[in-house]
Short mmCIF file of C-alpha atoms and ligand atoms in Angstrom, two decimals:
data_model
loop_
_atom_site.label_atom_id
_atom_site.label_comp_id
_atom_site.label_asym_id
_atom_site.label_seq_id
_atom_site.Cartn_x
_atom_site.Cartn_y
_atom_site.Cartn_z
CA UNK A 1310 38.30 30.05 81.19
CA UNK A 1311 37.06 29.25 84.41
CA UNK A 1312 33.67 28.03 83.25
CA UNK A 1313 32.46 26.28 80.29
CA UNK A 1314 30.57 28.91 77.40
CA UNK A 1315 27.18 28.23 77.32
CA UNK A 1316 26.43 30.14 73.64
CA UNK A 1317 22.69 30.37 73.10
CA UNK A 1318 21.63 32.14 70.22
CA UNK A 1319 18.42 34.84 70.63
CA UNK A 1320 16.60 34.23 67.24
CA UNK A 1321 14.15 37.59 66.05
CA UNK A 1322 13.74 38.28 62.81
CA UNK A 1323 12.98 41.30 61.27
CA UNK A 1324 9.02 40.80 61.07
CA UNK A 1325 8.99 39.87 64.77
CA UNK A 1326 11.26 42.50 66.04
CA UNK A 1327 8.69 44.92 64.55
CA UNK A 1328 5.84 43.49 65.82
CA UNK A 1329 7.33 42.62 68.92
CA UNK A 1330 6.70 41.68 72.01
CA UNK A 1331 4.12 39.90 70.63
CA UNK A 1332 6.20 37.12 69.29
CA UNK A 1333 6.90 33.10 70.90
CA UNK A 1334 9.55 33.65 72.65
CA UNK A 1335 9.97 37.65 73.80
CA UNK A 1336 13.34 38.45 75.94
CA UNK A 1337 11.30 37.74 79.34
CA UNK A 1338 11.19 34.17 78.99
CA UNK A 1339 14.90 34.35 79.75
CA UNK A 1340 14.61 34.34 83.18
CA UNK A 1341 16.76 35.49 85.61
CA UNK A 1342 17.81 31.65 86.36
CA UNK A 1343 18.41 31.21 82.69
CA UNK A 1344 20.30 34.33 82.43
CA UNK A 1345 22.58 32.58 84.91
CA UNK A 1346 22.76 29.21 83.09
CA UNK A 1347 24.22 31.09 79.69
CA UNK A 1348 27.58 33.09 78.96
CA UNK A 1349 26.67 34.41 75.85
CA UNK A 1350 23.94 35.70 73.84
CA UNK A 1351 23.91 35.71 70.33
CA UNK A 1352 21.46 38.19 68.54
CA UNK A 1353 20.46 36.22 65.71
CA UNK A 1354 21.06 37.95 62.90
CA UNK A 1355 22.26 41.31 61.86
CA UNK A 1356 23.48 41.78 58.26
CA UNK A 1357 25.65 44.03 56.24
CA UNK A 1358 24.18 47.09 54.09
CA UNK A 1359 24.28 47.94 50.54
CA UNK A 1360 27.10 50.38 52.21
CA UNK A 1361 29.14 47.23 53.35
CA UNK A 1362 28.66 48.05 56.85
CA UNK A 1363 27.02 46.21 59.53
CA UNK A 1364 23.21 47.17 60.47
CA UNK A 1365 19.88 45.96 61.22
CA UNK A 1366 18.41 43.62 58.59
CA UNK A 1367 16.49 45.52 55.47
CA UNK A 1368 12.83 46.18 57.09
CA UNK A 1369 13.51 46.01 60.86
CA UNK A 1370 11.92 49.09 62.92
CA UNK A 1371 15.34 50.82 64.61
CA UNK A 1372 12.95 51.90 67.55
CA UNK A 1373 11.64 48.98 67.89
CA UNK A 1374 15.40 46.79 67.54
CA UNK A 1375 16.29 49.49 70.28
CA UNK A 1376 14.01 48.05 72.43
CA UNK A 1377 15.05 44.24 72.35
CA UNK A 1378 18.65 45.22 72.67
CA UNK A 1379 17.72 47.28 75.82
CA UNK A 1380 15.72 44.39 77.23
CA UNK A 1381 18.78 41.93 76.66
CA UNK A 1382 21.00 44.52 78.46
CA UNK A 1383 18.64 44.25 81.45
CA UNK A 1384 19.59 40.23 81.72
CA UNK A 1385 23.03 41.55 82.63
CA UNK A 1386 21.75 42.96 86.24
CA UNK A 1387 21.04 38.77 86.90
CA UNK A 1388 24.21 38.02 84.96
CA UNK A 1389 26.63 40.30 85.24
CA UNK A 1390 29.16 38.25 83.33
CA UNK A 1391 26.79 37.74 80.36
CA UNK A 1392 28.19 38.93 76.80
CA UNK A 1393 25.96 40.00 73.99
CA UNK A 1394 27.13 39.33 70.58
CA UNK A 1395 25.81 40.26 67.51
CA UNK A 1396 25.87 37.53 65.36
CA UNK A 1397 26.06 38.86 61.55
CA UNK A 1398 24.93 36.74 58.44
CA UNK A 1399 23.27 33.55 59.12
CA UNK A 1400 22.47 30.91 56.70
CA UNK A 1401 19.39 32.92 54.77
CA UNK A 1402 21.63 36.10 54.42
CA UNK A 1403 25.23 34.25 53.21
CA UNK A 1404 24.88 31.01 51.77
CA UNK A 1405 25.67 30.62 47.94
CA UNK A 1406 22.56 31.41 46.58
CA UNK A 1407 21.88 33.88 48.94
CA UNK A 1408 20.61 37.40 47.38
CA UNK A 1409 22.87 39.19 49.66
CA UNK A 1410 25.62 36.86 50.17
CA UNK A 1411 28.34 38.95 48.23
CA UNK A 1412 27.83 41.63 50.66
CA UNK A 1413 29.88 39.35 52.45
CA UNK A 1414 31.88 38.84 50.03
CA UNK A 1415 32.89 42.48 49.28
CA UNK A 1416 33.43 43.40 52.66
CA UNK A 1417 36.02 41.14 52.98
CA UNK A 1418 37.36 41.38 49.72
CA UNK A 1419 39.49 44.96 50.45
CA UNK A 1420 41.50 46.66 52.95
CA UNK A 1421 38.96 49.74 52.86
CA UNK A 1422 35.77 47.61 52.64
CA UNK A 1423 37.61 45.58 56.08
CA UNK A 1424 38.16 48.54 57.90
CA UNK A 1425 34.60 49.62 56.81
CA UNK A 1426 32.73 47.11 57.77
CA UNK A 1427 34.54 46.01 60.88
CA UNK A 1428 34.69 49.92 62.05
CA UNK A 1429 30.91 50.06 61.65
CA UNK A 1430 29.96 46.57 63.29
CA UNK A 1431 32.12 48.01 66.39
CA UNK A 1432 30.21 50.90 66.46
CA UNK A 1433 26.79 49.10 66.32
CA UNK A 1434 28.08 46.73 69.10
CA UNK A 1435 28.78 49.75 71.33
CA UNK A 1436 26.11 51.89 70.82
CA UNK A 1437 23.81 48.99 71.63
CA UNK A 1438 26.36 48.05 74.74
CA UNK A 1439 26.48 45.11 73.11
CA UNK A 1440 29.98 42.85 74.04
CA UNK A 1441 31.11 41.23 70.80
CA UNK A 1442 30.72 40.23 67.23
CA UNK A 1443 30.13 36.40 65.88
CA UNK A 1444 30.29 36.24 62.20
CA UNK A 1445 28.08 33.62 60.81
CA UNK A 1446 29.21 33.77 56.87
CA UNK A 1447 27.98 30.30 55.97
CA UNK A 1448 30.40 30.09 54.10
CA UNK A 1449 33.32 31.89 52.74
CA UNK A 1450 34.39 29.92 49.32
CA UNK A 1451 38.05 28.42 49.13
CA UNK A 1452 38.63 31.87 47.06
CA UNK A 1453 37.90 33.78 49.98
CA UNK A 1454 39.46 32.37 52.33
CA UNK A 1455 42.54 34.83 52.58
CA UNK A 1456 39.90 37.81 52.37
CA UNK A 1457 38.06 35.85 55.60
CA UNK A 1458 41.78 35.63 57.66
CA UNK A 1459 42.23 39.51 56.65
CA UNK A 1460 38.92 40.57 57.97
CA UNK A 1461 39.14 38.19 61.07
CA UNK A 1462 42.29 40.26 61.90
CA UNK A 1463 40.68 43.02 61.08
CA UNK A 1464 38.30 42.27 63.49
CA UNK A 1465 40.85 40.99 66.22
CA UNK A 1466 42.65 44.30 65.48
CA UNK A 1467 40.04 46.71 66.11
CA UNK A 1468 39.02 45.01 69.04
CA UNK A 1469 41.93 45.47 71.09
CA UNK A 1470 41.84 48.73 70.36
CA UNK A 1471 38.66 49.51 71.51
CA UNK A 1472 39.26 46.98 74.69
CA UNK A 1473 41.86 49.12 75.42
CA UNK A 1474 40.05 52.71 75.11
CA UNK A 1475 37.27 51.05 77.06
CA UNK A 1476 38.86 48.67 79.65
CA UNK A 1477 36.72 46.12 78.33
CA UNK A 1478 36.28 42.72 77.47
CA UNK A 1479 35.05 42.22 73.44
CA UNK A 1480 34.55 38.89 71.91
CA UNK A 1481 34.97 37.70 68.49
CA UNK A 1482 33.85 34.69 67.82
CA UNK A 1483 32.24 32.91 64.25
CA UNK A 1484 29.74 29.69 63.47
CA UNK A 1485 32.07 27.50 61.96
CA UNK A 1486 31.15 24.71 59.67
CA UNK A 1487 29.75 21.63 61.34
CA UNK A 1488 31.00 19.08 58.43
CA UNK A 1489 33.19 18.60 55.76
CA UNK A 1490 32.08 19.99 53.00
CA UNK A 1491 31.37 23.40 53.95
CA UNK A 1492 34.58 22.62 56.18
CA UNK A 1493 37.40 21.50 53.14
CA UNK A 1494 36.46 25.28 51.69
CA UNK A 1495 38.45 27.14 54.86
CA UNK A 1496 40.33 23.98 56.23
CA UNK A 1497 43.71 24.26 54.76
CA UNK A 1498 44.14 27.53 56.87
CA UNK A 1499 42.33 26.76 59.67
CA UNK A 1500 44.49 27.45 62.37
CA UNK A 1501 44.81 31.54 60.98
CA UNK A 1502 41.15 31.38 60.91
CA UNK A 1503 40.89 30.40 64.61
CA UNK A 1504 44.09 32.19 65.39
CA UNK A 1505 41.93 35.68 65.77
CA UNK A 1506 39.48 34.42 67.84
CA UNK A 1507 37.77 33.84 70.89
CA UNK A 1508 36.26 30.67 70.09
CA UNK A 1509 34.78 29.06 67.24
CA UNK A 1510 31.22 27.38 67.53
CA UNK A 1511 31.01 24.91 65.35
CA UNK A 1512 27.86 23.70 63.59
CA UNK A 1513 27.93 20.29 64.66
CA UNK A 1514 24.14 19.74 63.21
CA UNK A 1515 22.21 19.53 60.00
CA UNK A 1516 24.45 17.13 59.00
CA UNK A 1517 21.22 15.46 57.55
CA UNK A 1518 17.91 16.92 56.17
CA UNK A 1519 15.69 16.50 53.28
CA UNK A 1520 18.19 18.17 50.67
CA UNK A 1521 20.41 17.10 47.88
CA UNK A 1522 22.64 14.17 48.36
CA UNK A 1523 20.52 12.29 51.41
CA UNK A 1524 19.04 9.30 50.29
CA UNK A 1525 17.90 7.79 53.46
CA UNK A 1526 17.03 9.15 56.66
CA UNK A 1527 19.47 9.88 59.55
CA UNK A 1528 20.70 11.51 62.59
CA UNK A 1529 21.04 15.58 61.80
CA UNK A 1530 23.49 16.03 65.25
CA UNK A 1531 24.69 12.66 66.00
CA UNK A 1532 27.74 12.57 68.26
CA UNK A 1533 29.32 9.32 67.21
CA UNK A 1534 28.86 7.09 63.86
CA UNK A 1535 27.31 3.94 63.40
CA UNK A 1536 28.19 0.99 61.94
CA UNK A 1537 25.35 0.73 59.73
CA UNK A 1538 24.73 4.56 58.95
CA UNK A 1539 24.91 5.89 55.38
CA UNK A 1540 28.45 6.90 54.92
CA UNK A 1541 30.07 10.31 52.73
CA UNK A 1542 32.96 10.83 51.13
CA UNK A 1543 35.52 13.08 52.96
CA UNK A 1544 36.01 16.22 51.15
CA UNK A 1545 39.02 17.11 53.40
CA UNK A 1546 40.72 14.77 50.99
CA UNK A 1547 40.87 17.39 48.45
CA UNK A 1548 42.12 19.91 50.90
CA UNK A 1549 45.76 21.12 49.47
CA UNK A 1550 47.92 21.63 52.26
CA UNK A 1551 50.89 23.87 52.73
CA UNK A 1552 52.88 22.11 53.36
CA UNK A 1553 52.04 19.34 51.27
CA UNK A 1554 50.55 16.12 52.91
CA UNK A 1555 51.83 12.72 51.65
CA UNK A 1556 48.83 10.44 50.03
CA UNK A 1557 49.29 8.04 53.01
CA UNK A 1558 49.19 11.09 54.88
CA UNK A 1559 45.69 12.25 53.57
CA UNK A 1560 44.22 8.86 54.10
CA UNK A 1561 45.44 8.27 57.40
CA UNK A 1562 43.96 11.50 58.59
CA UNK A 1563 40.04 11.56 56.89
CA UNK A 1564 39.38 8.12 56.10
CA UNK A 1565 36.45 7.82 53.22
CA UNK A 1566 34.28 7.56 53.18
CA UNK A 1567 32.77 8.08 56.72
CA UNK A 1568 30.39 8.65 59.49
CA UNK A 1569 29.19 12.62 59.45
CA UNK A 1570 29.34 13.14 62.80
CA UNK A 1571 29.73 15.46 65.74
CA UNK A 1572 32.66 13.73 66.79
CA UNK A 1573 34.07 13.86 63.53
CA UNK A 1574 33.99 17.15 63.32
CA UNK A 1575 35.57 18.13 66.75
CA UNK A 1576 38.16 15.80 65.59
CA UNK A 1577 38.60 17.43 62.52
CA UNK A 1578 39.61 20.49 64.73
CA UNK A 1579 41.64 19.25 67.14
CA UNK A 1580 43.89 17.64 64.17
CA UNK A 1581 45.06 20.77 62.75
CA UNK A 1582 46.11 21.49 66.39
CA UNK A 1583 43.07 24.16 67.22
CA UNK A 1584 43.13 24.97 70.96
CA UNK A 1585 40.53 22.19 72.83
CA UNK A 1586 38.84 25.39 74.82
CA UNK A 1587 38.46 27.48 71.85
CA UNK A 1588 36.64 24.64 70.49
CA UNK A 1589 32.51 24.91 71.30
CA UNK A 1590 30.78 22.07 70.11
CA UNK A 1591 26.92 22.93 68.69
CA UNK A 1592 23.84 21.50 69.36
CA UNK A 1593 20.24 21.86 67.89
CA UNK A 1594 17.23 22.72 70.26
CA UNK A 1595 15.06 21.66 67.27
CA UNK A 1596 14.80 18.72 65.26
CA UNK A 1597 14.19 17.59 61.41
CA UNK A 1598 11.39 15.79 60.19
CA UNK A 1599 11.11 12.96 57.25
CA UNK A 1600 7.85 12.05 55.49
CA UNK A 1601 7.25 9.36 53.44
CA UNK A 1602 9.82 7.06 55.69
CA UNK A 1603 9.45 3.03 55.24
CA UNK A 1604 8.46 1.27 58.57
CA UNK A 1605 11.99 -1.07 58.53
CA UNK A 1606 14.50 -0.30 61.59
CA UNK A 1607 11.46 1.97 62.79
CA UNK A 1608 12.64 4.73 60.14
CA UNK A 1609 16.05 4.63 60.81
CA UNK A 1610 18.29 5.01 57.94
CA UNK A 1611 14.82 4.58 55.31
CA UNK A 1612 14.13 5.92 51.90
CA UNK A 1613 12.00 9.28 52.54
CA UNK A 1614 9.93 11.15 50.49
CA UNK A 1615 9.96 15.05 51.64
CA UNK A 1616 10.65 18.19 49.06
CA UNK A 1617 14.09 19.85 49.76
CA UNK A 1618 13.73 23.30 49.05
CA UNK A 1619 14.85 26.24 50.98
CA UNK A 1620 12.17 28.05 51.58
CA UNK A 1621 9.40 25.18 51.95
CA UNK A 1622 7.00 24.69 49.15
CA UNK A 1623 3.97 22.57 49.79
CA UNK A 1624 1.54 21.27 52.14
CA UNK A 1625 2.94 22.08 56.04
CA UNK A 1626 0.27 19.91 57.89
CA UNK A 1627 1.69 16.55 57.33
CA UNK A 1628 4.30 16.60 60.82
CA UNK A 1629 0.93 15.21 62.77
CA UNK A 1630 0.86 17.40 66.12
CA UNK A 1631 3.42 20.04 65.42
CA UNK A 1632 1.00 22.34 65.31
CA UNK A 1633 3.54 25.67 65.20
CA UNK A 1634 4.71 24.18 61.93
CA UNK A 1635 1.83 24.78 60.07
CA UNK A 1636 1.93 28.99 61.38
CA UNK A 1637 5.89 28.57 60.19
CA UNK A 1638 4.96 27.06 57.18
CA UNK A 1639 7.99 24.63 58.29
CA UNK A 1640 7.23 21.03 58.58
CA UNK A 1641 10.68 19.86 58.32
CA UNK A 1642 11.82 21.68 61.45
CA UNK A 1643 9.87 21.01 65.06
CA UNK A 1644 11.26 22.59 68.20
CA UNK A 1645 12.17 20.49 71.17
CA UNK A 1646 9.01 22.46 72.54
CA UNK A 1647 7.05 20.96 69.69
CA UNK A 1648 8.45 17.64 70.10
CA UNK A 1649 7.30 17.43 73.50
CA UNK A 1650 3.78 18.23 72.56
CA UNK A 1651 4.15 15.68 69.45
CA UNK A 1652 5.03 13.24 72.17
CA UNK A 1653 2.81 13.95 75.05
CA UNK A 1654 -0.18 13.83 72.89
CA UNK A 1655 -1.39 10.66 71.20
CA UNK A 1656 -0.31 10.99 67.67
CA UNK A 1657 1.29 7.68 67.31
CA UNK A 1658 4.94 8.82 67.63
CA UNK A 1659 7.14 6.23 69.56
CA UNK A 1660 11.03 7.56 71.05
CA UNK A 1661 14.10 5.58 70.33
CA UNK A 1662 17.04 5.89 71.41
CA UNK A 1663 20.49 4.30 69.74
CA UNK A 1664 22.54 3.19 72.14
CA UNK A 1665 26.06 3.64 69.58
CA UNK A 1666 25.60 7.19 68.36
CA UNK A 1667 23.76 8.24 71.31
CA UNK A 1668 20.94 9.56 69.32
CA UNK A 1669 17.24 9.83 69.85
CA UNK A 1670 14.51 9.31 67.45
CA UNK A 1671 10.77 9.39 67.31
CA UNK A 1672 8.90 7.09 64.70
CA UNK A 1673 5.05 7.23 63.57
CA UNK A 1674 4.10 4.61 62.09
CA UNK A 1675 0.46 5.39 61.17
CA UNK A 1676 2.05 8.20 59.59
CA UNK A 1677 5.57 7.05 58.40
CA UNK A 1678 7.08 9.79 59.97
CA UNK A 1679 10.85 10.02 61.22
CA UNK A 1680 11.96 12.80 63.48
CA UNK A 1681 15.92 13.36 64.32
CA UNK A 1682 16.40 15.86 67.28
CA UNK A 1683 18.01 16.68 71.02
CA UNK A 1684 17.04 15.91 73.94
CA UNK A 1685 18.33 16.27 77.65
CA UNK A 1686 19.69 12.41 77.28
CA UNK A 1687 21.21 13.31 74.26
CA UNK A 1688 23.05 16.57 75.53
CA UNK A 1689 24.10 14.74 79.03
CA UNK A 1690 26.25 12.49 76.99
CA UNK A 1691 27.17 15.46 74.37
CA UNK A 1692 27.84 17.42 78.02
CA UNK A 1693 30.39 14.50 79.33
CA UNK A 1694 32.19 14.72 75.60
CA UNK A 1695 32.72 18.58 76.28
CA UNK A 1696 33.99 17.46 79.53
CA UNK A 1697 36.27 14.51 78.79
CA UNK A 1698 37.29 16.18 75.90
CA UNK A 1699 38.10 19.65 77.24
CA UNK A 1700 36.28 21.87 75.14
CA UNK A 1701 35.69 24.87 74.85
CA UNK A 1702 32.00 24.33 75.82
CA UNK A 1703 28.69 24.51 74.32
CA UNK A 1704 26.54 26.67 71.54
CA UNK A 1705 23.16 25.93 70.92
CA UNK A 1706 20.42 27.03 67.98
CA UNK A 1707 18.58 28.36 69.64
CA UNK A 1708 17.06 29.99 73.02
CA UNK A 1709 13.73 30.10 71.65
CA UNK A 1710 13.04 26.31 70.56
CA UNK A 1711 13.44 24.61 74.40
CA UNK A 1712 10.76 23.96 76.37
CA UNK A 1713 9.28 26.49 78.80
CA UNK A 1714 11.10 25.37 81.60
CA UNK A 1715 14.41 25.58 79.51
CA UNK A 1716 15.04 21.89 79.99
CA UNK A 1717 17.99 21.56 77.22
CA UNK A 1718 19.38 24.45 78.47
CA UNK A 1719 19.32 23.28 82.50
CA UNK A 1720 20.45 19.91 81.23
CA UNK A 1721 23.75 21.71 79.43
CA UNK A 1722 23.99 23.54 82.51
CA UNK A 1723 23.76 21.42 85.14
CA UNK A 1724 25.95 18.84 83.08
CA UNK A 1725 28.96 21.51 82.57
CA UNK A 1726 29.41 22.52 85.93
CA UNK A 1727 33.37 22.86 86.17
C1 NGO B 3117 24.29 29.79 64.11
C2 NGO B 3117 23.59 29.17 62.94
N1 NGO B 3117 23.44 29.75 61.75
C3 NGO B 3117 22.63 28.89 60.94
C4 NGO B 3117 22.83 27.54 61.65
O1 NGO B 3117 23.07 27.91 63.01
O2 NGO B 3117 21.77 26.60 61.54
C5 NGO B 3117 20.47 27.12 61.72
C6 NGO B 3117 19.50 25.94 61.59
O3 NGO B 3117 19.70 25.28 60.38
C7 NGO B 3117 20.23 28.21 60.66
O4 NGO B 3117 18.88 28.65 60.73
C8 NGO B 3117 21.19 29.37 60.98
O5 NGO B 3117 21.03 30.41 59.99
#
């Protein structure tokens, strides 16, 4: 491509689409100029029906849905290259314990239910002149993964179809598992997951959060390891291969344990011979929060005290100045907006920055807080990565979490001129 992807996903969910445009972050903060910045937007999320097809999430106002998709359509007369995906799933809607997650499941798991659901997301996409699909099925389980290739080609299949009825340029792209875990389900068959697509975006954040299996606090979207960080075992080692990989093999290629990194995982890819520009490495506008974090290293890889639990249960004050967390009922997650505030103000939070994994941090130590997140020093180094490295170029989660100005976003911009 002649320009690096800039994927930046438009978050609304149902209860703000209906009560829109009186939500944070309504279409007309993408300017014009940031219109220009991005090539894609990704409509964040639809889902899939009791019917297995693709629609509007249970509860959103059609009329109102209308509306936002028309709005987006307007950013094309500053863009004109700009594609609109519809991203379908999401974490909430298809993870494990998800209520609707084998909705997913089904519509992959047939030829009929693949044509079904792939015919009707193609539909949707068109009669919202919308320019592409992304699934986000977070994620398909190692059983599923031949149903996932079949409706990827499904997808791919369709597509050209249409592109050729229309003279038009679709894109099919999914959000790919940032590490390994979620990764070793689908990894054996990669390259016929990729094969189909555009790109893949991978997930290269939340690597760490308050949830099972963290002990001590650490970078959620680090790009390289360090010495000292907490270390995981490499699930890719369990990955059976066809064909087979020697022992010496396995070890050579995902040494154990190691660093959970966004390096790693781009690495991962470009092992199992993905192309380097359909790889697009992801990047959080938001950052995770710790409470409870011993004063040591200034937080940095410290025992933490902070419930788990998807949704959040408990008291949402205790991120001191994040003041949007308490309306979200979110502690654990401030925007980069929010960060800004947290650090303009004087709360007591002091910025670090580590000079090996090219990380930032904030630390409060009248508060023993610990904050892992972005920011535009950060994503100039993640930039030069994409750059040295080839990539594919950049997705970010998401549009409405920068600053006002759209600093991350300029940053990724001006740093991936080609
Ligand atoms: C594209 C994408 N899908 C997931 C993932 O990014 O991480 C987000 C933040 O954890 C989560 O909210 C979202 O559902």
């Amino acid at each position: 491509t002649d320009q690096y992807r800039v994927v930046g996903y438009y978050m609304l969910g149902p209860d703000e689409i209906n009560k829109y445009p009186s939500v944070d972050f309504p279409v007309s903060n993408i300017t014009p100029e940031k219109s220009n910045m991005l090539t894609h937007i990704n409509f964040a999320f639809i889902g899939i029906n009791e019917e297995g097809q693709c629609d509007l999430l249970e509860g959103t106002n059609q009329t109102k849905a209308a509306d936002v998709f028309k709005q987006l359509n307007t950013l094309k007369q500053y863009n004109p290259k700009l594609k609109l995906m519809f991203s379908v799933g999401g974490w909430a809607f298809s993870n494990d314990a998800s209520p609707t997650v084998n909705r997913f499941r089904q519509a992959a798991a047939s030829d009929a239910a693949r044509k079904r659901m792939v015919s009707s997301c193609i539909q949707l996409m068109k009669k919202y002149d919308f320019n592409g699909i992304d699934l986000d099925w977070e994620y398909p389980r190692k059983s599923d993964t031949q149903n996932f290739i079949a409706l990827l080609r499904e997808f791919r299949q369709q597509i050209s179809l249409h592109e050729l009825q229309d003279a038009a340029d679709y894109q099919l792209t999914i959000a790919g598992a940032g590490g390994a875990f979620f990764l070793s389900r689908y990894y054996a068959n990669l390259e016929e997951v990729v094969a189909p697509l555009d790109f893949i975006n991978l997930m290269t954040y939340d690597f760490n959060g308050p949830w099972q299996g963290v002990t001590k606090t650490n970078f959620h979207a680090h790009l390289f390891g360090g010495k000292d960080e907490p270390k995981y075992y490499n699930a890719l080692r369990e990955v059976i291969f066809n064909p087979p990989k020697t022992w010496e093999e396995i070890k050579n290629l995902f040494p154990s344990p190691f660093a959970l990194t966004t390096d790693a995982a781009i690495h991962q890819h470009l092992i199992m011979n993905i192309p380097k520009d359909k790889i697009v490495m992801g990047v959080p506008f938001y950052g995770r929060a710790f409470k409870e974090v011993g004063s040591a290293n200034n937080g940095l890889y410290q025992p933490f005290n902070t419930p788990g639990g998807d949704p959040y249960v408990g008291d949402p004050t205790w991120l001191i100045g994040c003041e949007k967390c308490i309306e979200r009922n979110e502690p654990r997650i401030a925007t980069y907006a929010d960060i800004k505030k947290m650090l303009a103000g004087s709360f007591g939070y002091q910025r670090f920055f580590h000079s090996e994994t090219k990380a930032p941090w904030l630390y409060n130590a009248n508060h023993n807080l610990f904050v892992t997140y972005d920011d535009a020093d950060s994503l100039t180094i993640k930039a030069d990565y994409i750059k040295n490295n080839q990539l594919g170029g950049v997705m970010f989660w998401h549009l409405g979490q920068d600053d006002t100005d759209g600093t991350l976003l300029r940053t990724l911009h001006n740093s991936l001129k080609k």
